[in-house]
JSON list of N, CA and C in Angstrom, two decimals:
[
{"chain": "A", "resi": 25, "resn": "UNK", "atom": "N", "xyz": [141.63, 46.62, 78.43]},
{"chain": "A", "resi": 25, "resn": "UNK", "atom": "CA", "xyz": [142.93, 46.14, 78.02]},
{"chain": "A", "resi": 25, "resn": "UNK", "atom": "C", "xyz": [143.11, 44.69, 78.45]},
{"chain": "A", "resi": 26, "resn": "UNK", "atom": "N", "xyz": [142.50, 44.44, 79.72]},
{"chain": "A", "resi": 26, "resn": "UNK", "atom": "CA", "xyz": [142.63, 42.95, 80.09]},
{"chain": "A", "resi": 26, "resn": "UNK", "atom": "C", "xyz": [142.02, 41.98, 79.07]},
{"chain": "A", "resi": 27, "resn": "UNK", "atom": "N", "xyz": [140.68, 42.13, 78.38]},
{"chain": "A", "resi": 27, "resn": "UNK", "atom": "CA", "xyz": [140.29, 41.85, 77.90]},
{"chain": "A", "resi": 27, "resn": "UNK", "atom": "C", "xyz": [141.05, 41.50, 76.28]},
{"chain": "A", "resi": 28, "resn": "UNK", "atom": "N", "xyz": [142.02, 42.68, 76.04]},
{"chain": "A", "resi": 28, "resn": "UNK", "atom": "CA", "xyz": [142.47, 42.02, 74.74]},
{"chain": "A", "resi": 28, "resn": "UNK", "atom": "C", "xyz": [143.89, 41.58, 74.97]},
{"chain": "A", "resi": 29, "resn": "UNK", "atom": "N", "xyz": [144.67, 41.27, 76.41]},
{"chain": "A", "resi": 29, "resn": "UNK", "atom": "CA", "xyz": [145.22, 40.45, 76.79]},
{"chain": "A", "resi": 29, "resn": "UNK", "atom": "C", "xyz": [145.30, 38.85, 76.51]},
{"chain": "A", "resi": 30, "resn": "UNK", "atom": "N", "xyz": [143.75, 38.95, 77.30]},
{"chain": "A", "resi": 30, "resn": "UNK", "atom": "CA", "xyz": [143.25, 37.72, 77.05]},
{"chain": "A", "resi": 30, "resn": "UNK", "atom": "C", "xyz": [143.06, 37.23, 76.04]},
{"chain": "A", "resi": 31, "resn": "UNK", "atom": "N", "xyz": [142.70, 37.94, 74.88]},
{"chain": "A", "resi": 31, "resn": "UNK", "atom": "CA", "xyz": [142.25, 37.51, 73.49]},
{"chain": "A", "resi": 31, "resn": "UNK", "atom": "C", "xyz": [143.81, 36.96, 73.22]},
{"chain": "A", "resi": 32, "resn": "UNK", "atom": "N", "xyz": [144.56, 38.05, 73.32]},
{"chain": "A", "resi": 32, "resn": "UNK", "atom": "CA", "xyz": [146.27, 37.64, 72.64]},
{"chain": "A", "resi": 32, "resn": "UNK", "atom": "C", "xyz": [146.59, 36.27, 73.14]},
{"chain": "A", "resi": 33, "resn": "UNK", "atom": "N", "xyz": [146.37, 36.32, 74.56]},
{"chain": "A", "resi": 33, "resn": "UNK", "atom": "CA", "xyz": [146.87, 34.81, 74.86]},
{"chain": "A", "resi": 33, "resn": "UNK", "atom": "C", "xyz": [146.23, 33.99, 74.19]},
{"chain": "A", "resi": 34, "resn": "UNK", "atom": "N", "xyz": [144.32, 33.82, 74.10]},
{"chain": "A", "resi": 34, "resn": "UNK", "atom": "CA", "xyz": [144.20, 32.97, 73.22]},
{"chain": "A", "resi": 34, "resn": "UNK", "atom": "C", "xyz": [144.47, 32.06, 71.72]},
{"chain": "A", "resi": 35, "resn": "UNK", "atom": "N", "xyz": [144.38, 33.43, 71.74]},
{"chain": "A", "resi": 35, "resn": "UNK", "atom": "CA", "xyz": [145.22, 33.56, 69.72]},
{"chain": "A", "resi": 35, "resn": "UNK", "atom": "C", "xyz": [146.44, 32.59, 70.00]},
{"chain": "A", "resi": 36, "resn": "UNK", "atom": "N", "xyz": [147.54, 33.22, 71.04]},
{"chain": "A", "resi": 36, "resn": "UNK", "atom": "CA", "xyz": [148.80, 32.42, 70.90]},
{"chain": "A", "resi": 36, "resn": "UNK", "atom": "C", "xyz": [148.54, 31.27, 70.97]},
{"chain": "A", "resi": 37, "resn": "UNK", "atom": "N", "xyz": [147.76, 30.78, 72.22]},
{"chain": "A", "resi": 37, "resn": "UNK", "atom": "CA", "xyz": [147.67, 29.16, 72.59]},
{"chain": "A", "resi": 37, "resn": "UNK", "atom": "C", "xyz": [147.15, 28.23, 71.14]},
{"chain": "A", "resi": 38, "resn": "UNK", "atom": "N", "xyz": [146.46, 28.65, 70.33]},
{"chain": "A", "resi": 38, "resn": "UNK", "atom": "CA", "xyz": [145.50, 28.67, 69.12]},
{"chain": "A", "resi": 38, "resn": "UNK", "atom": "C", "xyz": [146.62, 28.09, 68.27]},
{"chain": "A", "resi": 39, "resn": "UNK", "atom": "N", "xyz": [147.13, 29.22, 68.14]},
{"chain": "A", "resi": 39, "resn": "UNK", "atom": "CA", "xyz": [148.62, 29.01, 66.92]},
{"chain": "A", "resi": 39, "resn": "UNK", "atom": "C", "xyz": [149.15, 28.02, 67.51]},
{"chain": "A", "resi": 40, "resn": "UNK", "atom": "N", "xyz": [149.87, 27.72, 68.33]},
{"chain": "A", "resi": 40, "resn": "UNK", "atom": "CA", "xyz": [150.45, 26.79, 68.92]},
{"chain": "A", "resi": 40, "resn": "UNK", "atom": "C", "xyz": [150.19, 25.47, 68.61]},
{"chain": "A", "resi": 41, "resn": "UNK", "atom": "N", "xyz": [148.25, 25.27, 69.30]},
{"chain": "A", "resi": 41, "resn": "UNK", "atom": "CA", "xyz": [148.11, 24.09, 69.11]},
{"chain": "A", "resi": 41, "resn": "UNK", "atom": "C", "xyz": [147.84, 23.65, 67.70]},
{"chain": "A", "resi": 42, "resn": "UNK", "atom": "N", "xyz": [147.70, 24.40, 66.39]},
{"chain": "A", "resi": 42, "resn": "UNK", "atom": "CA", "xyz": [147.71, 24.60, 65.32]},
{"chain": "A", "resi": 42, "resn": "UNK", "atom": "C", "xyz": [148.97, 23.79, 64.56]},
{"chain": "A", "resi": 43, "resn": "UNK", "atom": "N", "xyz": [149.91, 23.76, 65.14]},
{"chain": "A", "resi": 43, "resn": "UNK", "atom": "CA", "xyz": [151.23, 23.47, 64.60]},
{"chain": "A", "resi": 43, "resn": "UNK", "atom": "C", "xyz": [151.33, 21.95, 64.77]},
{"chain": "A", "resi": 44, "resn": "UNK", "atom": "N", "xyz": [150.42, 21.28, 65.29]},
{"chain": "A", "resi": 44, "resn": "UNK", "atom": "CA", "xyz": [150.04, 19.96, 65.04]},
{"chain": "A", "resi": 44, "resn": "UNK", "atom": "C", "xyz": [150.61, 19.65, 63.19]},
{"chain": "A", "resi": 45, "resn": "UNK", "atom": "N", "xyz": [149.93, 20.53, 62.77]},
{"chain": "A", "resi": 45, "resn": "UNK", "atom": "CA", "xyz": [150.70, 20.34, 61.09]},
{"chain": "A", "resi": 45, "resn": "UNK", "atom": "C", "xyz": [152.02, 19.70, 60.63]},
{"chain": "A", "resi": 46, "resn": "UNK", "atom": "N", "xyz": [153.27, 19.75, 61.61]},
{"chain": "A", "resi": 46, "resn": "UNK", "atom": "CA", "xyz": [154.52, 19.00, 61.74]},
{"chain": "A", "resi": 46, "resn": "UNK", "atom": "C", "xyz": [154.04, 17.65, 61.51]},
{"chain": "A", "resi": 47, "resn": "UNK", "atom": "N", "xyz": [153.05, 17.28, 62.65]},
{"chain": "A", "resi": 47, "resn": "UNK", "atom": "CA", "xyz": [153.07, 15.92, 63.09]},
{"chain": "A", "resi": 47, "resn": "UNK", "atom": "C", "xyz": [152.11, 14.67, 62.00]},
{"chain": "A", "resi": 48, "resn": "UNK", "atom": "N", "xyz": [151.18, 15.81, 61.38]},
{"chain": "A", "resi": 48, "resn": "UNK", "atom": "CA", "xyz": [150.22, 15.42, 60.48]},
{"chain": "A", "resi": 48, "resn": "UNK", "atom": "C", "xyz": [150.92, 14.34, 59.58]},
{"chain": "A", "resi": 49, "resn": "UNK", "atom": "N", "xyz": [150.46, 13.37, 59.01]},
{"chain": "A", "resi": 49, "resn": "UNK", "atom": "CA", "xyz": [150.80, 12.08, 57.98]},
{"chain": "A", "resi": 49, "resn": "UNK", "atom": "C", "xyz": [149.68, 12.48, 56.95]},
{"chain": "A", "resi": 50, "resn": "UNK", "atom": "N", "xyz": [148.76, 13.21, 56.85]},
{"chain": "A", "resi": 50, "resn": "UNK", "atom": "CA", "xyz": [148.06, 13.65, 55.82]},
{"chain": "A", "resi": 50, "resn": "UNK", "atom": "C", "xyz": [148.25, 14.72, 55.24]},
{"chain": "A", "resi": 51, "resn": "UNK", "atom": "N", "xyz": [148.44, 14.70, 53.95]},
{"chain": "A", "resi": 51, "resn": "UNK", "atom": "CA", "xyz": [149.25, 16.05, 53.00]},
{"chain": "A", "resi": 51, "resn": "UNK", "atom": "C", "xyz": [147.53, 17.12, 53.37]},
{"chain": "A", "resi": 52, "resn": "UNK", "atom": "N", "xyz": [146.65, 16.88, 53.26]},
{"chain": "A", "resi": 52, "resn": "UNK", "atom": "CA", "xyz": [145.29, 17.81, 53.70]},
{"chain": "A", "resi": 52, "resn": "UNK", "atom": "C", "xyz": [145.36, 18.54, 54.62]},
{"chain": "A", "resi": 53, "resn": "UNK", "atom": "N", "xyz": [145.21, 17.65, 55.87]},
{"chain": "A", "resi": 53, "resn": "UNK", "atom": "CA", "xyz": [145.28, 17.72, 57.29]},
{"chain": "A", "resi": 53, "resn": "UNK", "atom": "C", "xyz": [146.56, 18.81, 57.87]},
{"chain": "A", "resi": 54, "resn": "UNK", "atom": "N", "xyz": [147.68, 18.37, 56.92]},
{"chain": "A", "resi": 54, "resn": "UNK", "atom": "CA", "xyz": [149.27, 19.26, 57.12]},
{"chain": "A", "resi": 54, "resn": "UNK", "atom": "C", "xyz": [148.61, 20.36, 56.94]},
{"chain": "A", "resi": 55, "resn": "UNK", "atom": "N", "xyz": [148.48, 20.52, 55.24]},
{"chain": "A", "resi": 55, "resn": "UNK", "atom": "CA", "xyz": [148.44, 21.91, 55.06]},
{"chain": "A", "resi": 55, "resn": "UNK", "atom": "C", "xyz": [147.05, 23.30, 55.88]},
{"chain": "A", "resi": 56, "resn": "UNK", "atom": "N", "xyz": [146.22, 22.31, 56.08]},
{"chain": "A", "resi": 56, "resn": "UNK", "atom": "CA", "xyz": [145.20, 22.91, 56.61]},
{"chain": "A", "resi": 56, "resn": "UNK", "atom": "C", "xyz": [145.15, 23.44, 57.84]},
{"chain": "A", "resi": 57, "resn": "UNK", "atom": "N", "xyz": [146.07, 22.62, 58.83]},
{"chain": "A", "resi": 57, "resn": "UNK", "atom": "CA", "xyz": [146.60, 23.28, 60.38]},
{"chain": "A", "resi": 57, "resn": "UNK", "atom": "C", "xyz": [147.84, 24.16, 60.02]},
{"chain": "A", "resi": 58, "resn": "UNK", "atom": "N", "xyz": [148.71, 24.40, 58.79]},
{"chain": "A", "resi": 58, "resn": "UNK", "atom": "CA", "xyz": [149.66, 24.80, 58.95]},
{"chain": "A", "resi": 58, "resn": "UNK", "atom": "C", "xyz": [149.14, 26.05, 58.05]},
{"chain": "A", "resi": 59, "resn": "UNK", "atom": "N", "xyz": [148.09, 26.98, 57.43]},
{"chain": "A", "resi": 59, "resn": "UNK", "atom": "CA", "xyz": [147.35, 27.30, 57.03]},
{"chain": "A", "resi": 59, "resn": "UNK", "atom": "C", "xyz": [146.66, 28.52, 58.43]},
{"chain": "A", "resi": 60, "resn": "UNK", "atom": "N", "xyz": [145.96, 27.45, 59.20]},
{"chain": "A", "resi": 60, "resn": "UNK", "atom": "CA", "xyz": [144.81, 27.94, 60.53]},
{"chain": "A", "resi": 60, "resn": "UNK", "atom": "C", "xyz": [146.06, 28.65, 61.47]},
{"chain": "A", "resi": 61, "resn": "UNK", "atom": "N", "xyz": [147.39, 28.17, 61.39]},
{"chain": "A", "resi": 61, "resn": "UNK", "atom": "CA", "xyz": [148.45, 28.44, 62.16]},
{"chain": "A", "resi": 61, "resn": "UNK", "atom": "C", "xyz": [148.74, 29.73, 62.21]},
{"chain": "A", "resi": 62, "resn": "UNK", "atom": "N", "xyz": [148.90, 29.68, 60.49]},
{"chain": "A", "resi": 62, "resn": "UNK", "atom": "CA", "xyz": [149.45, 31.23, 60.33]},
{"chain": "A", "resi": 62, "resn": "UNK", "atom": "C", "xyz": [148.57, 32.41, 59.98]},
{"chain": "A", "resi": 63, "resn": "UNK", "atom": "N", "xyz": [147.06, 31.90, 60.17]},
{"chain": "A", "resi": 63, "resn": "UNK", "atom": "CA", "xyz": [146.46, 32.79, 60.37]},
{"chain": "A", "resi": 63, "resn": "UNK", "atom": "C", "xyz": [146.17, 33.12, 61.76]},
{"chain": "A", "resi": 64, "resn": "UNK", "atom": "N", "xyz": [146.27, 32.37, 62.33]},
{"chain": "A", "resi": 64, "resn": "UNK", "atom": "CA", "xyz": [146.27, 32.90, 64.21]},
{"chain": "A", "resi": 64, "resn": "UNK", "atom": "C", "xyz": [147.64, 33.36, 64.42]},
{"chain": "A", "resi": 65, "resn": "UNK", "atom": "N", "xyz": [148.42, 33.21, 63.75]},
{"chain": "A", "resi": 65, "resn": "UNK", "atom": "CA", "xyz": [149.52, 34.23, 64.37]},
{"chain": "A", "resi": 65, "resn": "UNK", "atom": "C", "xyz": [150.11, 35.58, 63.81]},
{"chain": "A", "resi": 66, "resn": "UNK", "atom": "N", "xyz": [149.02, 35.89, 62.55]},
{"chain": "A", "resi": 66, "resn": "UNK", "atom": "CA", "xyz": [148.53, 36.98, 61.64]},
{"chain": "A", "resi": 66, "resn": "UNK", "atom": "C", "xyz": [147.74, 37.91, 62.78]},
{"chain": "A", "resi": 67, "resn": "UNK", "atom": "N", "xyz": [146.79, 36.98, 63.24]},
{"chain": "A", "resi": 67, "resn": "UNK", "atom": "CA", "xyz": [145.63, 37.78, 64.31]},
{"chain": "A", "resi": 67, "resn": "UNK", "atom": "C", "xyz": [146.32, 38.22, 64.91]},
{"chain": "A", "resi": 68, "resn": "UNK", "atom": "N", "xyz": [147.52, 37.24, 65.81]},
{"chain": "A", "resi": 68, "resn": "UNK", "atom": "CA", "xyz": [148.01, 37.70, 67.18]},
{"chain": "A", "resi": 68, "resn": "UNK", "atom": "C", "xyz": [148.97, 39.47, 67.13]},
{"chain": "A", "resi": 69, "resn": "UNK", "atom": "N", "xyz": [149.59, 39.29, 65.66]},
{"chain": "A", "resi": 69, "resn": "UNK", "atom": "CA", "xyz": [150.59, 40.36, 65.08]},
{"chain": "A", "resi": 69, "resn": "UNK", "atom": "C", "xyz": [149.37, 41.47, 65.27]},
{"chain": "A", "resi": 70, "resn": "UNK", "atom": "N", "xyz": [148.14, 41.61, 64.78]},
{"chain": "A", "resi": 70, "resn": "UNK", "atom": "CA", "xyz": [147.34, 42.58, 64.65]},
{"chain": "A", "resi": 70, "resn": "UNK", "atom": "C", "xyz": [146.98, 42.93, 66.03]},
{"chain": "A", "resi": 71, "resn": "UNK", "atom": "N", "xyz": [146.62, 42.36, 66.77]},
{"chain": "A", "resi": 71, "resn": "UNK", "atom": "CA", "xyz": [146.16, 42.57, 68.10]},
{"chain": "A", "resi": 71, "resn": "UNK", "atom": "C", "xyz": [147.14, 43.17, 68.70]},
{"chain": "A", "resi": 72, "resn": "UNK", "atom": "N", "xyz": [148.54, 42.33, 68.63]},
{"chain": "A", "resi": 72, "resn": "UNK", "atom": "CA", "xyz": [149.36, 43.52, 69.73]},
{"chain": "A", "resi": 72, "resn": "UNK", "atom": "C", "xyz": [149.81, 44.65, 68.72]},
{"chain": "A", "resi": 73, "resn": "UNK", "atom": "N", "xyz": [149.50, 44.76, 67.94]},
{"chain": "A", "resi": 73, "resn": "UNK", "atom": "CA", "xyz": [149.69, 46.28, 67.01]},
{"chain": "A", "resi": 73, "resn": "UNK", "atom": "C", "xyz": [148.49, 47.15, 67.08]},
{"chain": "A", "resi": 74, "resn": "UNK", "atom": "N", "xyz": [147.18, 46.56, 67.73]},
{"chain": "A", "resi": 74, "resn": "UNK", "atom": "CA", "xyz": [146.07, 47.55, 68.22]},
{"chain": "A", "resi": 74, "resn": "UNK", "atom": "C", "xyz": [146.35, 47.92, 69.68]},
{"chain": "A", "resi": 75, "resn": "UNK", "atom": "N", "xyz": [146.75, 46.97, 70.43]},
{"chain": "A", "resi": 75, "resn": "UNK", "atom": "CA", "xyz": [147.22, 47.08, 72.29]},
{"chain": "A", "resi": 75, "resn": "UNK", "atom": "C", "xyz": [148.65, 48.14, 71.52]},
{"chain": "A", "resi": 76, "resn": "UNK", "atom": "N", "xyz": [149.11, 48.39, 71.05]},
{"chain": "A", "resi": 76, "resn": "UNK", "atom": "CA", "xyz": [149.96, 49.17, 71.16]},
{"chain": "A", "resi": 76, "resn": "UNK", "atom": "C", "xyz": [149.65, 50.61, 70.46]},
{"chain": "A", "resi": 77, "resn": "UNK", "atom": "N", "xyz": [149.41, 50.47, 69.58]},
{"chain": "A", "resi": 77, "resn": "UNK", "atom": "CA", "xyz": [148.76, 52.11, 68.93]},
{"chain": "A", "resi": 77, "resn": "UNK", "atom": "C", "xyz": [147.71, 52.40, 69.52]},
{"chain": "A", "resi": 78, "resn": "UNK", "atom": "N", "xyz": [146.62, 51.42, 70.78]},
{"chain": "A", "resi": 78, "resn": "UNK", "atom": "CA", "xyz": [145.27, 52.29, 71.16]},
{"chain": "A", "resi": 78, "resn": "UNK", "atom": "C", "xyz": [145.60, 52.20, 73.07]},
{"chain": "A", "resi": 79, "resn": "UNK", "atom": "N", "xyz": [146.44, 52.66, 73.66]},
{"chain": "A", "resi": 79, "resn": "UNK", "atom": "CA", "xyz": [146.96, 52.12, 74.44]},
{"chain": "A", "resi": 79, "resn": "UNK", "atom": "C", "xyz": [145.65, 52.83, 75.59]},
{"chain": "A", "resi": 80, "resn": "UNK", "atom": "N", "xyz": [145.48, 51.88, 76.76]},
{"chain": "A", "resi": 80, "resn": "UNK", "atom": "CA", "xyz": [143.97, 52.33, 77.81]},
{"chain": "A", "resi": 80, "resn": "UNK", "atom": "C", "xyz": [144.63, 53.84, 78.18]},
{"chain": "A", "resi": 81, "resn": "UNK", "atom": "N", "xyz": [143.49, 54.78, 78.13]},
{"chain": "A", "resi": 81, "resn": "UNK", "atom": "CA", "xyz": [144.17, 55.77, 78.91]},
{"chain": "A", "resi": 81, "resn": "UNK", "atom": "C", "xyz": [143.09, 55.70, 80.29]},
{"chain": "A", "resi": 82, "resn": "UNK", "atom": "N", "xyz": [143.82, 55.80, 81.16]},
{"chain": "A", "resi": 82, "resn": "UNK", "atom": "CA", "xyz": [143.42, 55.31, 83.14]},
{"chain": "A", "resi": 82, "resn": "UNK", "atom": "C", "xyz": [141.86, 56.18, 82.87]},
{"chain": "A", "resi": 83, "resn": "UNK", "atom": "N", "xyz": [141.10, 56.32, 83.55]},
{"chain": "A", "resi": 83, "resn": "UNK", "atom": "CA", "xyz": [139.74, 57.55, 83.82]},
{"chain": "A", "resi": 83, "resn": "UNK", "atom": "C", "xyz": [139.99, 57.27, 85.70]},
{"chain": "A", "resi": 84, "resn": "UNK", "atom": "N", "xyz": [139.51, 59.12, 85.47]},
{"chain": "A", "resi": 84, "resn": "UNK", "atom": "CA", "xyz": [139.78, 59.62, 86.73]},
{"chain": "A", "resi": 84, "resn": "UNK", "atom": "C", "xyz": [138.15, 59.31, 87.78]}
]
């Protein structure tokens, strides 16, 4: 589970820095980070919808 913690955070930080697309002066460059954006925050939706329907069960 830590492990796809970690993934989620990555994903988020990902999207984030993705949103550079605001700042872009190139109509390409815009659409292409704003594009990569919302597919990392597509991932991130899926991931915590697997951390939640496959939840760790402890071992004894």
């Amino acid at each position: 589970m830590k492990d796809m913690q970690t993934h989620l955070e990555r994903l988020r930080n990902e999207a984030e820095e993705c949103e550079i697309s605001k700042l872009a002066t190139n109509g390409t460059k815009k659409a292409l980070f704003a594009k990569l954006a919302e597919h990392h925050r597509t991932l991130v939706k899926e991931v915590e919808e697997a951390i939640t329907a496959y939840p760790v069960i402890p071992s004894d």
